[in-house]
PDB file of C-alpha atoms in Angstrom:
ATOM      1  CA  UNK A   1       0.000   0.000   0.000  1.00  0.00           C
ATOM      2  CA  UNK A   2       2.821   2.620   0.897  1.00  0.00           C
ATOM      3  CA  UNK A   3       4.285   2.073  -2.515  1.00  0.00           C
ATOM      4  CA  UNK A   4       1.253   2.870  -4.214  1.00  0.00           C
ATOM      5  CA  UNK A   5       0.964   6.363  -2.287  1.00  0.00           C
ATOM      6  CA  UNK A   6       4.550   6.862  -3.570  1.00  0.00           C
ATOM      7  CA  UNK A   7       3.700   6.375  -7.044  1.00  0.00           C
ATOM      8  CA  UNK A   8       0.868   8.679  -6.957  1.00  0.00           C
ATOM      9  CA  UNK A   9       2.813  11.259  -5.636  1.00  0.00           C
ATOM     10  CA  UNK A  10       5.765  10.977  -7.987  1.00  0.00           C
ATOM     11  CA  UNK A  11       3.006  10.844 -10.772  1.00  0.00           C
ATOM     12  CA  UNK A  12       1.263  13.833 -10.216  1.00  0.00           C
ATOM     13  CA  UNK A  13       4.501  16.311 -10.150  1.00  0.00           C
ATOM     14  CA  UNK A  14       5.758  14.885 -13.281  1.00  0.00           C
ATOM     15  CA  UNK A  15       2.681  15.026 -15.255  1.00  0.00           C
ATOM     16  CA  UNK A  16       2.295  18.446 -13.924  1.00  0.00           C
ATOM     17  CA  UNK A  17       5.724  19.278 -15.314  1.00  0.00           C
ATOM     18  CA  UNK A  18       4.963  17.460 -18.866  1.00  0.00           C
ATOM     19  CA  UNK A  19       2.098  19.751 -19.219  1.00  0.00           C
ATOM     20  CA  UNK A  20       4.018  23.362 -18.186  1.00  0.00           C
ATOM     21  CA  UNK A  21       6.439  22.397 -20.681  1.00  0.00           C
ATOM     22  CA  UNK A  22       3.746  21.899 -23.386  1.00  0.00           C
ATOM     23  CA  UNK A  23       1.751  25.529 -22.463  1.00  0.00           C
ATOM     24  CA  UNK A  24       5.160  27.501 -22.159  1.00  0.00           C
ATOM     25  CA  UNK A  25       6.257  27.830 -25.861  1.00  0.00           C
ATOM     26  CA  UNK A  26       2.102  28.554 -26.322  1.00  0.00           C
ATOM     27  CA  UNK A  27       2.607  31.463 -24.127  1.00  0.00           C
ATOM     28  CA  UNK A  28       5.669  32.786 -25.641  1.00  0.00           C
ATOM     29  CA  UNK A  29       4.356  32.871 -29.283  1.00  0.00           C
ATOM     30  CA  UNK A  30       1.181  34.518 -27.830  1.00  0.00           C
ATOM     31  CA  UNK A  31       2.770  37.316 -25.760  1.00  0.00           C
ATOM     32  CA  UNK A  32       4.893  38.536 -29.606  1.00  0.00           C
ATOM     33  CA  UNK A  33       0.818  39.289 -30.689  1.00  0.00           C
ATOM     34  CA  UNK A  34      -1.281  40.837 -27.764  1.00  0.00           C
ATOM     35  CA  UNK A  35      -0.454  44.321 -27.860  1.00  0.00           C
ATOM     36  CA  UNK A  36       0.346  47.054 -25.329  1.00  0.00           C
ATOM     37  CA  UNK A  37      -2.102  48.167 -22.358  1.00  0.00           C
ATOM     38  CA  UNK A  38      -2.090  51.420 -21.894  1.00  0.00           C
ATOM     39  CA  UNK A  39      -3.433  52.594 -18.295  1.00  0.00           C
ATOM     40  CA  UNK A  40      -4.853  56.339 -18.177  1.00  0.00           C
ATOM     41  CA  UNK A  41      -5.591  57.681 -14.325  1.00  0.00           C
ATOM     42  CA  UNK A  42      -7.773  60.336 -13.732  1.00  0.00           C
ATOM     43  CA  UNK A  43      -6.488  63.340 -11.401  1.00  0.00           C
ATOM     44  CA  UNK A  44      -7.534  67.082 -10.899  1.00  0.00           C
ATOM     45  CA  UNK A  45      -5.313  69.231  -8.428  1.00  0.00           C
ATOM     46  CA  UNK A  46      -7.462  71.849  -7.227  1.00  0.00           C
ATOM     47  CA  UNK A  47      -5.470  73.055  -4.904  1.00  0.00           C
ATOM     48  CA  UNK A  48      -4.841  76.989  -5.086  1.00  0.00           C
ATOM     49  CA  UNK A  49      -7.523  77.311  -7.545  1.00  0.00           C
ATOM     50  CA  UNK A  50     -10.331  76.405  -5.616  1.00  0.00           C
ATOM     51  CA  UNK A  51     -12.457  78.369  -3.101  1.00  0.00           C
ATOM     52  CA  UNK A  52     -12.890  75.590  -0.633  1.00  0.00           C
ATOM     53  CA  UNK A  53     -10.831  72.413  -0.006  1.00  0.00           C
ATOM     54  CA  UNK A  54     -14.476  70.323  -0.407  1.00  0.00           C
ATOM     55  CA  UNK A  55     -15.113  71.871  -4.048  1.00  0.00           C
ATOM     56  CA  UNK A  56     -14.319  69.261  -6.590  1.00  0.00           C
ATOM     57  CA  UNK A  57     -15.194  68.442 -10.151  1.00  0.00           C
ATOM     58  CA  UNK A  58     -15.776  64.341 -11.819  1.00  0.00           C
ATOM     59  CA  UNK A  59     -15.953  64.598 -16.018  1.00  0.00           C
ATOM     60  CA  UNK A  60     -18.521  62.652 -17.395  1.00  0.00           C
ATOM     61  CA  UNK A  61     -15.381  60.247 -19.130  1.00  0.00           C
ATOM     62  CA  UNK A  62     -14.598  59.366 -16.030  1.00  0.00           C
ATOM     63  CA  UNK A  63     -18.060  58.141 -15.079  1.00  0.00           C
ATOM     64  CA  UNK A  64     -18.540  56.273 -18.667  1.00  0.00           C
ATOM     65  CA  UNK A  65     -15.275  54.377 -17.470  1.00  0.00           C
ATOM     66  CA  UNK A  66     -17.050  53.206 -13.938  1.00  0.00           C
ATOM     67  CA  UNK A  67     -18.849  50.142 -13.661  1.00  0.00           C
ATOM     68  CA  UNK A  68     -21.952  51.661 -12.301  1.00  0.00           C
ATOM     69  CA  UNK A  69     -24.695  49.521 -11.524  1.00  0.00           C
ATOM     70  CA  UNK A  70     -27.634  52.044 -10.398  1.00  0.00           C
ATOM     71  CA  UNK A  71     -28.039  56.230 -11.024  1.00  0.00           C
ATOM     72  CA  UNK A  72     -27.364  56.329  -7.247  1.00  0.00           C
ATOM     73  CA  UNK A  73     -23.470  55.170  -7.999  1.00  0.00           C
ATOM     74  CA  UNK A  74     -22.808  58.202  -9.718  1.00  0.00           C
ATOM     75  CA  UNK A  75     -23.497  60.114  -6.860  1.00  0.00           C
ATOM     76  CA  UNK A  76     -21.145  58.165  -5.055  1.00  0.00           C
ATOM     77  CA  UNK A  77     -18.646  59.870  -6.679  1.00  0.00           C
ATOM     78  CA  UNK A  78     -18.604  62.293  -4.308  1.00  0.00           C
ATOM     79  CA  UNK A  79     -16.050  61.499  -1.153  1.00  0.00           C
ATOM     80  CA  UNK A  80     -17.439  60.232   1.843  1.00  0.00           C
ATOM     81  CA  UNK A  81     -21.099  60.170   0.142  1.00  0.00           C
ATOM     82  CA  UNK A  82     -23.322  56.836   0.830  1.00  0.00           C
ATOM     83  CA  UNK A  83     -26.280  56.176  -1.239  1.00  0.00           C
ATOM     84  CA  UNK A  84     -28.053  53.267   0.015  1.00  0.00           C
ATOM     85  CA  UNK A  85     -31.649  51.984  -0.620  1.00  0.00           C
ATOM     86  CA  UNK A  86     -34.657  52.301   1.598  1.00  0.00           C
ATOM     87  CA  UNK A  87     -36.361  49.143   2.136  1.00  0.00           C
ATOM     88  CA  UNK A  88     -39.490  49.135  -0.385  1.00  0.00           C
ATOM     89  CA  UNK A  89     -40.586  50.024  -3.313  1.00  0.00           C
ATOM     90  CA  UNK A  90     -41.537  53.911  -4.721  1.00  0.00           C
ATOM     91  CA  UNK A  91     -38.978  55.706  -2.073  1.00  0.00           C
ATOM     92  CA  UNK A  92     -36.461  57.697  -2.991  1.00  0.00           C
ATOM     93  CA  UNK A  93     -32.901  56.481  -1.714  1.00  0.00           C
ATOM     94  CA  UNK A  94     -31.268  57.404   1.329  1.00  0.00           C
ATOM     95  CA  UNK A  95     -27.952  59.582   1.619  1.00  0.00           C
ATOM     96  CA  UNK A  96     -25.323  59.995   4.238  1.00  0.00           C
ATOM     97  CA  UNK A  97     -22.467  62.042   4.108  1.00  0.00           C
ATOM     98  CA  UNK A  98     -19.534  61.517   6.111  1.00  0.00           C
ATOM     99  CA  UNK A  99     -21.860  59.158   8.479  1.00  0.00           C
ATOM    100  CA  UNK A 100     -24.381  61.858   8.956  1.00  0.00           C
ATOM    101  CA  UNK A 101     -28.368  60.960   7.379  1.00  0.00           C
ATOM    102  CA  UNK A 102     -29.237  63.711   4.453  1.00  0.00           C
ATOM    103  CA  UNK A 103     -32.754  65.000   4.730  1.00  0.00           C
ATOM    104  CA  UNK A 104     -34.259  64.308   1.031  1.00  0.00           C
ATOM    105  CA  UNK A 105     -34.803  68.101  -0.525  1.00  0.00           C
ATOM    106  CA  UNK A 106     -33.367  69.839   2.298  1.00  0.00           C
ATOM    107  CA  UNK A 107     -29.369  68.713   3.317  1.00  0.00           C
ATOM    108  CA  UNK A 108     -28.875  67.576  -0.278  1.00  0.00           C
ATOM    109  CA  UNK A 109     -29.203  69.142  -3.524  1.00  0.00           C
ATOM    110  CA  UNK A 110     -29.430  67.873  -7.030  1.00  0.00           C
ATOM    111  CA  UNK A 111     -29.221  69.992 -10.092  1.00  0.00           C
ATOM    112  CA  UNK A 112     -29.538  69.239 -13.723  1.00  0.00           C
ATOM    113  CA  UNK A 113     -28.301  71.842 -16.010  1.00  0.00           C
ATOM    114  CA  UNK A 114     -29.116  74.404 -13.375  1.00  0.00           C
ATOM    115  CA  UNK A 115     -32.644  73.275 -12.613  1.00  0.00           C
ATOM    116  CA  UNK A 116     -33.146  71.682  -9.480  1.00  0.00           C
ATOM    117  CA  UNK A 117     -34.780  68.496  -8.711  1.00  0.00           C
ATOM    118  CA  UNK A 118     -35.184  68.473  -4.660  1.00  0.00           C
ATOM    119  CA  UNK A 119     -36.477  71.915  -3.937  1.00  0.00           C
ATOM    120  CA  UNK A 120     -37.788  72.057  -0.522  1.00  0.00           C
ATOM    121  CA  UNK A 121     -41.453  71.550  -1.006  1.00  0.00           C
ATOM    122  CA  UNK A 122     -40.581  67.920  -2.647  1.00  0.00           C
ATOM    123  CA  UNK A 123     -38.816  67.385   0.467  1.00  0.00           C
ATOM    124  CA  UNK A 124     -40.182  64.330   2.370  1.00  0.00           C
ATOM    125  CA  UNK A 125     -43.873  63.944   1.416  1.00  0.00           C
ATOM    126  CA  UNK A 126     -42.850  64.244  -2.411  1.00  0.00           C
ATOM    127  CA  UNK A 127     -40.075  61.871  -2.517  1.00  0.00           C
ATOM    128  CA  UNK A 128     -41.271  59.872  -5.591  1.00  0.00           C
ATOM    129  CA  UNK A 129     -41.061  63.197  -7.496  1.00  0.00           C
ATOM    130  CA  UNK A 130     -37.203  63.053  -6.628  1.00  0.00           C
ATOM    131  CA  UNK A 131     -36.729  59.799  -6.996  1.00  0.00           C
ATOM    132  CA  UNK A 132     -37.958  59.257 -10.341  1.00  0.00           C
ATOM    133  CA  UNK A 133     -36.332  62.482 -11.965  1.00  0.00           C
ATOM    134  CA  UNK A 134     -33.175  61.247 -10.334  1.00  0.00           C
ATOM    135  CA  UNK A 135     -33.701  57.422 -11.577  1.00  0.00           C
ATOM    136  CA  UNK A 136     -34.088  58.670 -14.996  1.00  0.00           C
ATOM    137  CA  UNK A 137     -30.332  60.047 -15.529  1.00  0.00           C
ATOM    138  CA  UNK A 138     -27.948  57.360 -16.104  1.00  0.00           C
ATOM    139  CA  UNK A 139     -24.354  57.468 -16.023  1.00  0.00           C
ATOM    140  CA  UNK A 140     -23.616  58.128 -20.012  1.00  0.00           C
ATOM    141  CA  UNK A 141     -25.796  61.503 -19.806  1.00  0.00           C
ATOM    142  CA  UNK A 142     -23.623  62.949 -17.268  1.00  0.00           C
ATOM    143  CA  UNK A 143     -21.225  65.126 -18.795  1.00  0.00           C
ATOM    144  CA  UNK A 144     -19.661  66.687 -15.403  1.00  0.00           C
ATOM    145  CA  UNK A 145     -20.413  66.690 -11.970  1.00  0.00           C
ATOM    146  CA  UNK A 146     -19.043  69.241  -9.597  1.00  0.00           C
ATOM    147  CA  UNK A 147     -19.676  68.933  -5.623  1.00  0.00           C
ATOM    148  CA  UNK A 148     -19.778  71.297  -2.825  1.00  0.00           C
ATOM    149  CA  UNK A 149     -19.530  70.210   0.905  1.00  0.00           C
ATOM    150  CA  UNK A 150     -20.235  72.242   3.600  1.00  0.00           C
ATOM    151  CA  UNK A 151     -19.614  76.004   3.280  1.00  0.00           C
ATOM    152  CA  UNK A 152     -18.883  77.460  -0.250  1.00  0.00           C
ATOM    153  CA  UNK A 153     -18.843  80.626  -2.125  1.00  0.00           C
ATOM    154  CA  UNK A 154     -22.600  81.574  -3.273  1.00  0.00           C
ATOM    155  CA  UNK A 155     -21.071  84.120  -6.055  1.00  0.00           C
TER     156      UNK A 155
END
């Protein structure tokens, strides 16, 4: 019996090294045709041009390049932004910056080209008003997103 378990032991290593042999010259005559990969980062320095340290700008080709699975991702974007579901269906999602719940209409604001889509009165009681018009932009629509936390110039 203990010569058996030798065998199978001594088998398995040299079959192992029959078959690396046979793959290596594969993978040398395929790396002379995959070409180059070229790796592009994305980085703005604001610093010294910017009112406020928590005044940022994403471009929408860095959002194409995401692997976003719902609108709310997008948002996420934003640093130390959480976008999270509310359990059931028809309500808007939820939103906490830096651990702190967002009030829907009233601690967070959305604008689209200027217009915005959580004015006060939609705050709360009108959520599926927000939540729709917010479901309906997807990531390839957004061309830039620029954020403001906390206090920033008004002018």
């Amino acid at each position: 019996m203990t010569n058996i378990k030798t065998l199978k032991f001594v088998g398995i290593p040299s079959a192992l090294l029959l078959v690396s042999n046979a793959f290596s010259s594969d993978l040398q005559s395929a790396s002379q045709l995959l070409a180059p990969i070229v790796v592009e980062g994305h980085y703005d320095n604001a610093v010294g041009t910017s009112d406020a340290s928590s005044l940022g700008v994403i471009r929408g080709d860095l959002l194409q390049d995401l692997p976003l699975l719902r609108p709310g991702e997008v948002l996420e974007t934003v640093p130390g932004l959480v976008v999270t579901q509310h359990s059931g269906d028809g309500k808007a999602n939820q939103y906490f910056l830096r651990g702190y719940n967002l009030d829907h209409g009233t601690d967070f604001a959305t604008n689209v080209d200027g217009v915005p889509l959580n004015m006060i009165p939609n705050a709360a009681s009108k959520v599926a008003l927000f939540r729709a018009t917010v479901h309906n932009f997807g990531p390839w629509s957004v061309g830039l997103e620029t954020r403001y936390i906390g206090p920033y110039p008004l002018a």
